[in-house]
PDB file of C-alpha atoms in Angstrom:
ATOM      1  CA  UNK H   1      24.938  -0.900 -14.625  1.00 46.00           C
ATOM      2  CA  UNK H   2      23.337   2.469 -13.806  1.00 48.00           C
ATOM      3  CA  UNK H   3      20.386   4.017 -15.626  1.00 49.00           C
ATOM      4  CA  UNK H   4      18.836   7.404 -15.041  1.00 47.00           C
ATOM      5  CA  UNK H   5      15.620   8.936 -16.281  1.00 43.00           C
ATOM      6  CA  UNK H   6      16.405  11.628 -18.892  1.00 47.00           C
ATOM      7  CA  UNK H   7      15.265  14.833 -17.211  1.00 46.00           C
ATOM      8  CA  UNK H   8      17.022  18.023 -16.007  1.00 54.00           C
ATOM      9  CA  UNK H   9      17.334  16.324 -12.614  1.00 60.00           C
ATOM     10  CA  UNK H  10      17.842  12.547 -12.704  1.00 79.00           C
ATOM     11  CA  UNK H  11      14.769  11.150 -11.015  1.00 94.00           C
ATOM     12  CA  UNK H  12      16.295   7.821 -10.010  1.00 96.00           C
ATOM     13  CA  UNK H  13      19.411   5.665  -9.968  1.00 96.00           C
ATOM     14  CA  UNK H  14      19.130   1.947 -10.637  1.00 96.00           C
ATOM     15  CA  UNK H  15      21.430  -1.054 -10.377  1.00 95.00           C
ATOM     16  CA  UNK H  16      20.167  -4.026 -12.413  1.00 95.00           C
ATOM     17  CA  UNK H  17      20.853  -7.349 -10.648  1.00 95.00           C
ATOM     18  CA  UNK H  18      22.002 -10.175 -12.928  1.00 94.00           C
ATOM     19  CA  UNK H  19      20.168 -13.376 -13.835  1.00 94.00           C
ATOM     20  CA  UNK H  20      16.649 -12.355 -12.868  1.00 95.00           C
ATOM     21  CA  UNK H  21      13.798 -14.891 -12.909  1.00 93.00           C
ATOM     22  CA  UNK H  22      10.191 -13.765 -13.526  1.00 92.00           C
ATOM     23  CA  UNK H  23      10.750 -10.374 -11.832  1.00 96.00           C
ATOM     24  CA  UNK H  24       7.662  -8.833 -10.237  1.00 97.00           C
ATOM     25  CA  UNK H  25       7.299  -5.381  -8.729  1.00 98.00           C
ATOM     26  CA  UNK H  26       5.244  -5.035  -5.536  1.00 98.00           C
ATOM     27  CA  UNK H  27       4.395  -1.397  -4.817  1.00 98.00           C
ATOM     28  CA  UNK H  28       2.944   0.453  -1.819  1.00 98.00           C
ATOM     29  CA  UNK H  29       2.981   4.106  -0.731  1.00 98.00           C
ATOM     30  CA  UNK H  30       1.613   5.962   2.254  1.00 96.00           C
ATOM     31  CA  UNK H  31      -1.348   8.331   1.887  1.00 91.00           C
ATOM     32  CA  UNK H  32      -5.088   7.909   1.908  1.00 88.00           C
ATOM     33  CA  UNK H  33      -4.889   4.536   0.189  1.00 93.00           C
ATOM     34  CA  UNK H  34      -2.825   3.187   3.107  1.00 96.00           C
ATOM     35  CA  UNK H  35      -5.467   2.999   5.848  1.00 95.00           C
ATOM     36  CA  UNK H  36      -4.041   1.591   9.051  1.00 96.00           C
ATOM     37  CA  UNK H  37      -0.570   1.810   7.419  1.00 97.00           C
ATOM     38  CA  UNK H  38      -1.402  -1.685   6.217  1.00 98.00           C
ATOM     39  CA  UNK H  39       0.173  -1.642   2.764  1.00 98.00           C
ATOM     40  CA  UNK H  40       3.390   0.127   3.758  1.00 98.00           C
ATOM     41  CA  UNK H  41       3.724  -2.168   6.768  1.00 98.00           C
ATOM     42  CA  UNK H  42       3.323  -5.177   4.476  1.00 98.00           C
ATOM     43  CA  UNK H  43       5.887  -3.771   2.029  1.00 98.00           C
ATOM     44  CA  UNK H  44       8.375  -3.015   4.809  1.00 96.00           C
ATOM     45  CA  UNK H  45       7.928  -6.508   6.244  1.00 96.00           C
ATOM     46  CA  UNK H  46       8.503  -8.063   2.825  1.00 96.00           C
ATOM     47  CA  UNK H  47      11.503  -5.949   1.842  1.00 95.00           C
ATOM     48  CA  UNK H  48      13.360  -5.371   5.091  1.00 88.00           C
ATOM     49  CA  UNK H  49      16.263  -7.724   4.281  1.00 85.00           C
ATOM     50  CA  UNK H  50      16.486  -6.809   0.619  1.00 95.00           C
ATOM     51  CA  UNK H  51      19.273  -4.622  -0.768  1.00 97.00           C
ATOM     52  CA  UNK H  52      18.328  -1.261  -2.278  1.00 97.00           C
ATOM     53  CA  UNK H  53      18.722  -1.340  -6.077  1.00 97.00           C
ATOM     54  CA  UNK H  54      17.087   2.005  -6.888  1.00 97.00           C
ATOM     55  CA  UNK H  55      16.750   5.339  -5.109  1.00 97.00           C
ATOM     56  CA  UNK H  56      14.749   8.385  -6.139  1.00 97.00           C
ATOM     57  CA  UNK H  57      15.530  12.088  -6.001  1.00 96.00           C
ATOM     58  CA  UNK H  58      13.588  13.339  -2.988  1.00 96.00           C
ATOM     59  CA  UNK H  59      14.182  17.037  -3.720  1.00 96.00           C
ATOM     60  CA  UNK H  60      12.291  16.590  -6.997  1.00 96.00           C
ATOM     61  CA  UNK H  61       9.403  14.578  -5.548  1.00 97.00           C
ATOM     62  CA  UNK H  62       8.584  15.882  -2.058  1.00 97.00           C
ATOM     63  CA  UNK H  63       7.311  19.106  -0.512  1.00 97.00           C
ATOM     64  CA  UNK H  64       9.354  19.240   2.668  1.00 96.00           C
ATOM     65  CA  UNK H  65       7.029  21.803   4.256  1.00 95.00           C
ATOM     66  CA  UNK H  66       4.092  19.401   4.164  1.00 91.00           C
ATOM     67  CA  UNK H  67       6.203  16.268   4.642  1.00 92.00           C
ATOM     68  CA  UNK H  68       9.006  17.485   6.869  1.00 95.00           C
ATOM     69  CA  UNK H  69      12.104  15.383   7.573  1.00 96.00           C
ATOM     70  CA  UNK H  70      12.441  14.139  11.141  1.00 96.00           C
ATOM     71  CA  UNK H  71      15.121  15.848  13.201  1.00 97.00           C
ATOM     72  CA  UNK H  72      16.825  14.113  16.128  1.00 97.00           C
ATOM     73  CA  UNK H  73      18.314  16.387  18.798  1.00 97.00           C
ATOM     74  CA  UNK H  74      20.760  14.645  21.118  1.00 96.00           C
ATOM     75  CA  UNK H  75      21.698  16.521  24.301  1.00 97.00           C
ATOM     76  CA  UNK H  76      21.052  19.875  22.665  1.00 96.00           C
ATOM     77  CA  UNK H  77      22.976  18.991  19.495  1.00 97.00           C
ATOM     78  CA  UNK H  78      21.327  18.643  16.081  1.00 97.00           C
ATOM     79  CA  UNK H  79      22.276  15.016  15.464  1.00 97.00           C
ATOM     80  CA  UNK H  80      20.449  13.449  12.525  1.00 97.00           C
ATOM     81  CA  UNK H  81      17.867  14.096   9.805  1.00 96.00           C
ATOM     82  CA  UNK H  82      15.659  11.361   8.367  1.00 96.00           C
ATOM     83  CA  UNK H  83      14.236  12.355   4.981  1.00 97.00           C
ATOM     84  CA  UNK H  84      11.147  10.973   3.260  1.00 96.00           C
ATOM     85  CA  UNK H  85      12.220   8.526   0.600  1.00 96.00           C
ATOM     86  CA  UNK H  86      11.185   6.010  -2.027  1.00 98.00           C
ATOM     87  CA  UNK H  87      13.306   2.933  -2.627  1.00 97.00           C
ATOM     88  CA  UNK H  88      13.251  -0.201  -4.746  1.00 98.00           C
ATOM     89  CA  UNK H  89      14.552  -3.282  -2.935  1.00 98.00           C
ATOM     90  CA  UNK H  90      15.411  -6.661  -4.409  1.00 98.00           C
ATOM     91  CA  UNK H  91      13.869  -9.610  -2.573  1.00 96.00           C
ATOM     92  CA  UNK H  92      14.502 -13.077  -4.058  1.00 92.00           C
ATOM     93  CA  UNK H  93      11.596 -15.322  -3.032  1.00 89.00           C
ATOM     94  CA  UNK H  94      11.624 -19.044  -3.820  1.00 85.00           C
ATOM     95  CA  UNK H  95      12.345 -19.358  -7.539  1.00 83.00           C
ATOM     96  CA  UNK H  96      11.526 -15.794  -8.557  1.00 88.00           C
ATOM     97  CA  UNK H  97      12.686 -12.227  -7.984  1.00 95.00           C
ATOM     98  CA  UNK H  98      10.513  -9.649  -6.271  1.00 97.00           C
ATOM     99  CA  UNK H  99      11.226  -5.929  -6.250  1.00 98.00           C
ATOM    100  CA  UNK H 100       9.491  -3.866  -3.573  1.00 98.00           C
ATOM    101  CA  UNK H 101       8.834  -0.236  -4.501  1.00 98.00           C
ATOM    102  CA  UNK H 102       7.739   1.591  -1.360  1.00 98.00           C
ATOM    103  CA  UNK H 103       7.921   4.772   0.644  1.00 97.00           C
ATOM    104  CA  UNK H 104       6.280   8.168   0.881  1.00 97.00           C
ATOM    105  CA  UNK H 105       3.787   9.105  -1.826  1.00 97.00           C
ATOM    106  CA  UNK H 106       5.352  11.828  -4.016  1.00 97.00           C
ATOM    107  CA  UNK H 107       3.978  15.360  -3.809  1.00 96.00           C
ATOM    108  CA  UNK H 108       5.228  16.386  -7.268  1.00 95.00           C
ATOM    109  CA  UNK H 109       5.965  15.092 -10.802  1.00 97.00           C
ATOM    110  CA  UNK H 110       3.616  12.135 -10.862  1.00 97.00           C
ATOM    111  CA  UNK H 111       3.795  11.881 -14.669  1.00 97.00           C
ATOM    112  CA  UNK H 112       7.584  11.743 -14.621  1.00 97.00           C
ATOM    113  CA  UNK H 113       7.581   9.329 -11.708  1.00 98.00           C
ATOM    114  CA  UNK H 114       5.226   7.014 -13.612  1.00 98.00           C
ATOM    115  CA  UNK H 115       7.516   7.281 -16.635  1.00 97.00           C
ATOM    116  CA  UNK H 116      10.476   6.363 -14.438  1.00 97.00           C
ATOM    117  CA  UNK H 117       8.585   3.381 -13.037  1.00 97.00           C
ATOM    118  CA  UNK H 118       7.785   2.208 -16.557  1.00 97.00           C
ATOM    119  CA  UNK H 119      11.414   2.542 -17.585  1.00 97.00           C
ATOM    120  CA  UNK H 120      12.477   0.502 -14.549  1.00 97.00           C
ATOM    121  CA  UNK H 121       9.906  -2.160 -15.481  1.00 98.00           C
ATOM    122  CA  UNK H 122      11.445  -2.369 -18.943  1.00 97.00           C
ATOM    123  CA  UNK H 123      15.064  -2.374 -17.720  1.00 97.00           C
ATOM    124  CA  UNK H 124      14.406  -5.163 -15.228  1.00 97.00           C
ATOM    125  CA  UNK H 125      12.242  -7.211 -17.591  1.00 97.00           C
ATOM    126  CA  UNK H 126       9.353  -7.148 -15.120  1.00 97.00           C
ATOM    127  CA  UNK H 127       6.566  -9.580 -16.012  1.00 97.00           C
ATOM    128  CA  UNK H 128       3.974  -8.490 -13.437  1.00 97.00           C
ATOM    129  CA  UNK H 129       3.015  -5.550 -11.211  1.00 98.00           C
ATOM    130  CA  UNK H 130       1.217  -5.885  -7.865  1.00 98.00           C
ATOM    131  CA  UNK H 131      -0.123  -2.854  -6.013  1.00 98.00           C
ATOM    132  CA  UNK H 132      -0.873  -3.161  -2.300  1.00 98.00           C
ATOM    133  CA  UNK H 133      -3.288  -0.769  -0.620  1.00 97.00           C
ATOM    134  CA  UNK H 134      -5.809  -0.417   2.189  1.00 97.00           C
ATOM    135  CA  UNK H 135      -9.070   1.494   2.385  1.00 93.00           C
ATOM    136  CA  UNK H 136     -11.386   2.338   5.296  1.00 91.00           C
ATOM    137  CA  UNK H 137     -14.630   0.347   5.255  1.00 90.00           C
ATOM    138  CA  UNK H 138     -17.653  -0.620   7.353  1.00 88.00           C
ATOM    139  CA  UNK H 139     -16.212  -3.989   8.392  1.00 91.00           C
ATOM    140  CA  UNK H 140     -15.814  -5.446  11.904  1.00 93.00           C
ATOM    141  CA  UNK H 141     -12.443  -6.239  13.455  1.00 93.00           C
ATOM    142  CA  UNK H 142     -13.893  -9.555  14.619  1.00 92.00           C
ATOM    143  CA  UNK H 143     -14.126 -11.072  11.141  1.00 92.00           C
ATOM    144  CA  UNK H 144     -11.526 -11.916   8.466  1.00 92.00           C
ATOM    145  CA  UNK H 145     -10.124  -8.896   6.596  1.00 94.00           C
ATOM    146  CA  UNK H 146     -11.915  -8.524   3.243  1.00 92.00           C
ATOM    147  CA  UNK H 147      -9.692  -7.980   0.200  1.00 95.00           C
ATOM    148  CA  UNK H 148     -10.945  -6.427  -3.025  1.00 93.00           C
ATOM    149  CA  UNK H 149      -8.956  -6.159  -6.212  1.00 95.00           C
ATOM    150  CA  UNK H 150      -8.243  -4.314  -9.427  1.00 94.00           C
ATOM    151  CA  UNK H 151      -6.838  -5.998 -12.512  1.00 95.00           C
ATOM    152  CA  UNK H 152      -5.723  -4.948 -15.981  1.00 95.00           C
ATOM    153  CA  UNK H 153      -7.370  -8.060 -17.462  1.00 93.00           C
ATOM    154  CA  UNK H 154      -9.781 -10.803 -16.478  1.00 92.00           C
ATOM    155  CA  UNK H 155      -8.410 -13.795 -14.640  1.00 93.00           C
ATOM    156  CA  UNK H 156      -5.367 -12.128 -13.064  1.00 95.00           C
ATOM    157  CA  UNK H 157      -6.620 -11.926  -9.470  1.00 95.00           C
ATOM    158  CA  UNK H 158      -5.907 -14.994  -7.364  1.00 93.00           C
ATOM    159  CA  UNK H 159      -7.188 -16.605  -4.177  1.00 91.00           C
ATOM    160  CA  UNK H 160     -10.846 -15.861  -4.776  1.00 89.00           C
ATOM    161  CA  UNK H 161     -10.353 -12.083  -4.669  1.00 91.00           C
ATOM    162  CA  UNK H 162     -12.907 -10.279  -6.804  1.00 85.00           C
ATOM    163  CA  UNK H 163     -12.876  -6.992  -8.610  1.00 83.00           C
ATOM    164  CA  UNK H 164     -15.067  -4.538  -6.863  1.00 73.00           C
ATOM    165  CA  UNK H 165     -17.284  -2.833  -6.335  1.00 73.00           C
ATOM    166  CA  UNK H 166     -19.334  -3.010  -9.539  1.00 76.00           C
ATOM    167  CA  UNK H 167     -20.249   0.208 -11.305  1.00 80.00           C
ATOM    168  CA  UNK H 168     -18.417   3.499 -11.618  1.00 80.00           C
ATOM    169  CA  UNK H 169     -16.624   4.766  -8.505  1.00 80.00           C
ATOM    170  CA  UNK H 170     -14.864   8.143  -8.459  1.00 83.00           C
ATOM    171  CA  UNK H 171     -12.282   8.749  -5.729  1.00 84.00           C
ATOM    172  CA  UNK H 172      -9.216  10.991  -5.367  1.00 86.00           C
ATOM    173  CA  UNK H 173      -6.429   9.291  -7.308  1.00 92.00           C
ATOM    174  CA  UNK H 174      -3.364   7.913  -5.574  1.00 95.00           C
ATOM    175  CA  UNK H 175       0.072   7.981  -7.175  1.00 97.00           C
ATOM    176  CA  UNK H 176       0.112   4.191  -6.835  1.00 97.00           C
ATOM    177  CA  UNK H 177      -2.852   3.934  -9.196  1.00 96.00           C
ATOM    178  CA  UNK H 178      -1.156   6.223 -11.725  1.00 97.00           C
ATOM    179  CA  UNK H 179       1.835   3.883 -11.788  1.00 98.00           C
ATOM    180  CA  UNK H 180      -0.326   0.775 -12.078  1.00 97.00           C
ATOM    181  CA  UNK H 181      -2.264   2.232 -14.992  1.00 97.00           C
ATOM    182  CA  UNK H 182       0.928   3.365 -16.737  1.00 98.00           C
ATOM    183  CA  UNK H 183       2.642  -0.019 -16.653  1.00 98.00           C
ATOM    184  CA  UNK H 184      -0.593  -1.813 -17.540  1.00 98.00           C
ATOM    185  CA  UNK H 185      -1.105   0.418 -20.582  1.00 97.00           C
ATOM    186  CA  UNK H 186       2.393  -0.593 -21.735  1.00 97.00           C
ATOM    187  CA  UNK H 187       1.440  -4.270 -21.610  1.00 97.00           C
ATOM    188  CA  UNK H 188       2.557  -5.445 -18.161  1.00 97.00           C
ATOM    189  CA  UNK H 189       0.064  -7.608 -16.270  1.00 97.00           C
ATOM    190  CA  UNK H 190      -1.028  -5.499 -13.310  1.00 97.00           C
ATOM    191  CA  UNK H 191      -3.235  -6.158 -10.293  1.00 97.00           C
ATOM    192  CA  UNK H 192      -4.025  -4.426  -7.034  1.00 97.00           C
ATOM    193  CA  UNK H 193      -4.999  -5.992  -3.704  1.00 98.00           C
ATOM    194  CA  UNK H 194      -6.729  -3.669  -1.228  1.00 97.00           C
ATOM    195  CA  UNK H 195      -7.511  -4.596   2.357  1.00 97.00           C
ATOM    196  CA  UNK H 196     -10.653  -3.157   3.938  1.00 94.00           C
ATOM    197  CA  UNK H 197      -9.747  -1.703   7.326  1.00 95.00           C
ATOM    198  CA  UNK H 198     -12.440  -1.095   9.993  1.00 93.00           C
ATOM    199  CA  UNK H 199     -13.120   2.614   9.798  1.00 89.00           C
ATOM    200  CA  UNK H 200     -13.389   2.908  13.581  1.00 89.00           C
ATOM    201  CA  UNK H 201      -9.772   1.784  14.055  1.00 89.00           C
ATOM    202  CA  UNK H 202      -7.110   4.463  14.410  1.00 87.00           C
ATOM    203  CA  UNK H 203      -3.395   3.878  14.055  1.00 91.00           C
ATOM    204  CA  UNK H 204      -1.565   0.904  12.529  1.00 95.00           C
ATOM    205  CA  UNK H 205      -3.633  -2.204  11.821  1.00 97.00           C
ATOM    206  CA  UNK H 206      -1.269  -5.186  11.479  1.00 97.00           C
ATOM    207  CA  UNK H 207      -4.060  -7.669  10.721  1.00 97.00           C
ATOM    208  CA  UNK H 208      -4.640  -5.957   7.378  1.00 98.00           C
ATOM    209  CA  UNK H 209      -0.906  -5.964   6.591  1.00 98.00           C
ATOM    210  CA  UNK H 210      -0.852  -9.695   7.295  1.00 97.00           C
ATOM    211  CA  UNK H 211      -3.792 -10.323   4.954  1.00 97.00           C
ATOM    212  CA  UNK H 212      -2.180  -8.295   2.177  1.00 98.00           C
ATOM    213  CA  UNK H 213       0.936 -10.463   2.403  1.00 97.00           C
ATOM    214  CA  UNK H 214      -1.232 -13.570   2.331  1.00 96.00           C
ATOM    215  CA  UNK H 215      -2.975 -12.265  -0.790  1.00 97.00           C
ATOM    216  CA  UNK H 216       0.382 -11.525  -2.376  1.00 97.00           C
ATOM    217  CA  UNK H 217       1.623 -14.992  -1.451  1.00 95.00           C
ATOM    218  CA  UNK H 218      -1.377 -16.614  -3.124  1.00 95.00           C
ATOM    219  CA  UNK H 219      -0.831 -14.436  -6.180  1.00 96.00           C
ATOM    220  CA  UNK H 220       2.795 -15.493  -6.655  1.00 94.00           C
ATOM    221  CA  UNK H 221       2.249 -19.007  -5.219  1.00 93.00           C
ATOM    222  CA  UNK H 222       4.749 -18.493  -2.385  1.00 92.00           C
ATOM    223  CA  UNK H 223       4.157 -18.624   1.380  1.00 90.00           C
ATOM    224  CA  UNK H 224       5.387 -15.373   2.932  1.00 93.00           C
ATOM    225  CA  UNK H 225       6.260 -15.573   6.659  1.00 92.00           C
ATOM    226  CA  UNK H 226       4.084 -13.274   8.782  1.00 94.00           C
ATOM    227  CA  UNK H 227       4.802 -14.415  12.343  1.00 93.00           C
ATOM    228  CA  UNK H 228       5.625 -10.955  13.721  1.00 94.00           C
ATOM    229  CA  UNK H 229       2.495  -9.495  12.174  1.00 96.00           C
ATOM    230  CA  UNK H 230       0.456 -12.377  13.610  1.00 96.00           C
ATOM    231  CA  UNK H 231       1.631 -11.464  17.112  1.00 96.00           C
ATOM    232  CA  UNK H 232       0.948  -7.758  16.597  1.00 96.00           C
ATOM    233  CA  UNK H 233      -2.483  -8.508  15.133  1.00 96.00           C
ATOM    234  CA  UNK H 234      -3.362 -10.694  18.134  1.00 96.00           C
ATOM    235  CA  UNK H 235      -2.379  -7.928  20.549  1.00 96.00           C
ATOM    236  CA  UNK H 236      -4.408  -5.368  18.591  1.00 94.00           C
ATOM    237  CA  UNK H 237      -7.440  -7.681  18.528  1.00 94.00           C
ATOM    238  CA  UNK H 238      -7.269  -8.036  22.298  1.00 95.00           C
ATOM    239  CA  UNK H 239      -7.195  -4.259  22.764  1.00 93.00           C
ATOM    240  CA  UNK H 240     -10.099  -3.732  20.370  1.00 92.00           C
ATOM    241  CA  UNK H 241     -12.182  -6.431  22.046  1.00 92.00           C
ATOM    242  CA  UNK H 242     -11.666  -4.781  25.429  1.00 92.00           C
ATOM    243  CA  UNK H 243     -12.535  -1.339  24.081  1.00 88.00           C
ATOM    244  CA  UNK H 244     -15.648  -2.651  22.336  1.00 87.00           C
ATOM    245  CA  UNK H 245     -16.954  -4.539  25.372  1.00 88.00           C
ATOM    246  CA  UNK H 246     -16.568  -1.433  27.553  1.00 88.00           C
ATOM    247  CA  UNK H 247     -19.016   0.652  25.498  1.00 84.00           C
ATOM    248  CA  UNK H 248     -22.548  -0.542  24.704  1.00 85.00           C
ATOM    249  CA  UNK H 249     -22.962   1.730  21.676  1.00 86.00           C
ATOM    250  CA  UNK H 250     -19.741   0.518  20.074  1.00 83.00           C
ATOM    251  CA  UNK H 251     -20.580  -3.072  20.949  1.00 85.00           C
ATOM    252  CA  UNK H 252     -23.971  -2.765  19.238  1.00 86.00           C
ATOM    253  CA  UNK H 253     -22.421  -1.141  16.171  1.00 85.00           C
ATOM    254  CA  UNK H 254     -19.811  -3.883  15.805  1.00 86.00           C
ATOM    255  CA  UNK H 255     -22.581  -6.486  16.126  1.00 86.00           C
ATOM    256  CA  UNK H 256     -24.403  -4.893  13.180  1.00 86.00           C
ATOM    257  CA  UNK H 257     -21.204  -4.992  11.126  1.00 85.00           C
ATOM    258  CA  UNK H 258     -20.759  -8.647  12.069  1.00 86.00           C
ATOM    259  CA  UNK H 259     -24.248  -9.442  10.793  1.00 86.00           C
ATOM    260  CA  UNK H 260     -23.423  -7.806   7.447  1.00 81.00           C
ATOM    261  CA  UNK H 261     -20.163  -9.727   7.231  1.00 83.00           C
ATOM    262  CA  UNK H 262     -21.848 -13.025   8.068  1.00 81.00           C
ATOM    263  CA  UNK H 263     -24.302 -12.409   5.224  1.00 77.00           C
ATOM    264  CA  UNK H 264     -21.222 -12.102   2.972  1.00 66.00           C
ATOM    265  CA  UNK H 265     -22.601  -8.862   1.622  1.00 59.00           C
ATOM    266  CA  UNK H 266     -19.987  -6.813  -0.200  1.00 52.00           C
ATOM    267  CA  UNK H 267     -20.164  -3.061   0.470  1.00 55.00           C
ATOM    268  CA  UNK H 268     -21.749  -1.032  -2.276  1.00 55.00           C
ATOM    269  CA  UNK H 269     -19.919   1.752  -4.033  1.00 52.00           C
ATOM    270  CA  UNK H 270     -21.954   4.321  -2.091  1.00 58.00           C
ATOM    271  CA  UNK H 271     -20.989   2.691   1.203  1.00 57.00           C
ATOM    272  CA  UNK H 272     -17.317   2.688   0.257  1.00 53.00           C
ATOM    273  CA  UNK H 273     -17.550   6.337  -0.731  1.00 52.00           C
ATOM    274  CA  UNK H 274     -19.124   7.203   2.622  1.00 59.00           C
ATOM    275  CA  UNK H 275     -16.314   5.456   4.500  1.00 55.00           C
ATOM    276  CA  UNK H 276     -13.619   7.027   2.333  1.00 53.00           C
ATOM    277  CA  UNK H 277     -15.121  10.511   2.681  1.00 56.00           C
ATOM    278  CA  UNK H 278     -15.132  10.146   6.467  1.00 57.00           C
ATOM    279  CA  UNK H 279     -11.509   9.009   6.363  1.00 52.00           C
ATOM    280  CA  UNK H 280     -10.468  11.895   4.117  1.00 55.00           C
ATOM    281  CA  UNK H 281     -12.299  14.459   6.233  1.00 60.00           C
ATOM    282  CA  UNK H 282     -10.342  13.253   9.236  1.00 62.00           C
ATOM    283  CA  UNK H 283      -7.156  13.773   7.216  1.00 55.00           C
ATOM    284  CA  UNK H 284      -8.293  17.157   5.883  1.00 55.00           C
ATOM    285  CA  UNK H 285      -8.343  15.910   2.278  1.00 46.00           C
ATOM    286  CA  UNK H 286     -10.819  16.056  -0.610  1.00 42.00           C
ATOM    287  CA  UNK H 287     -14.032  14.132  -1.191  1.00 41.00           C
ATOM    288  CA  UNK H 288     -15.353  11.594  -3.684  1.00 42.00           C
ATOM    289  CA  UNK H 289     -18.068  11.288  -6.261  1.00 43.00           C
ATOM    290  CA  UNK H 290     -20.115   8.435  -7.653  1.00 40.00           C
ATOM    291  CA  UNK H 291     -21.938   8.287 -10.971  1.00 42.00           C
TER     292      UNK H 291
END
């Protein structure tokens, strides 16, 4: 059965699989809330064998001048275009059904996109929403990846993950958060798990992707295989250790971060803001405010 969002241009097309059990949507998009590509890597790892059950209208959601499709030129011939996309994949896990909503963060029509997501939640009978994200933070690569959470109600976060930080924190909104708030306001239980990525690391950070999948597994009480990510994380750790040991200033800085981690001191809101502002400046984006 096909459903489409009622707008001048249909925003999505959906096939509803039969006989669903406790369906849960896991969502991740690229953008500033995807430090180290951790959340999109985790989503891709989780959904790679799942069939696509929903696609979204890219022409309505993306600015192709700022997010250009990739062109492949083979022997002087224009061969193939790869367009930014958002898909929903069906991934049966153990005794329940997961749906992974992932891809490029939309440039346009966030309100309509959130409305479409809510309609999909209702059509599929989704009982829970899990957002996956990653933020830059003053944490060392030599210690376990900290995970902080958001939740629409008390008691929803699992595995010892805490809401945080306390107090009011103002940051540039991500489309992912708009979706989470929309489905939560309609009554769906919604949580977010956010890995803290060392702010001195550039490029993909598979260790954080692995920890996000572990957090998700604890949340849904299912063990999610992460062997490939384990191997990539080990290789990355080796490279970072070598780079750190070769520079005394970096080595000293990492040692200070290790001391903070060993004290089990959570970063304050002001510290998170400082790390996020540095990250956004590097990306040429906007800043943050704290009250």
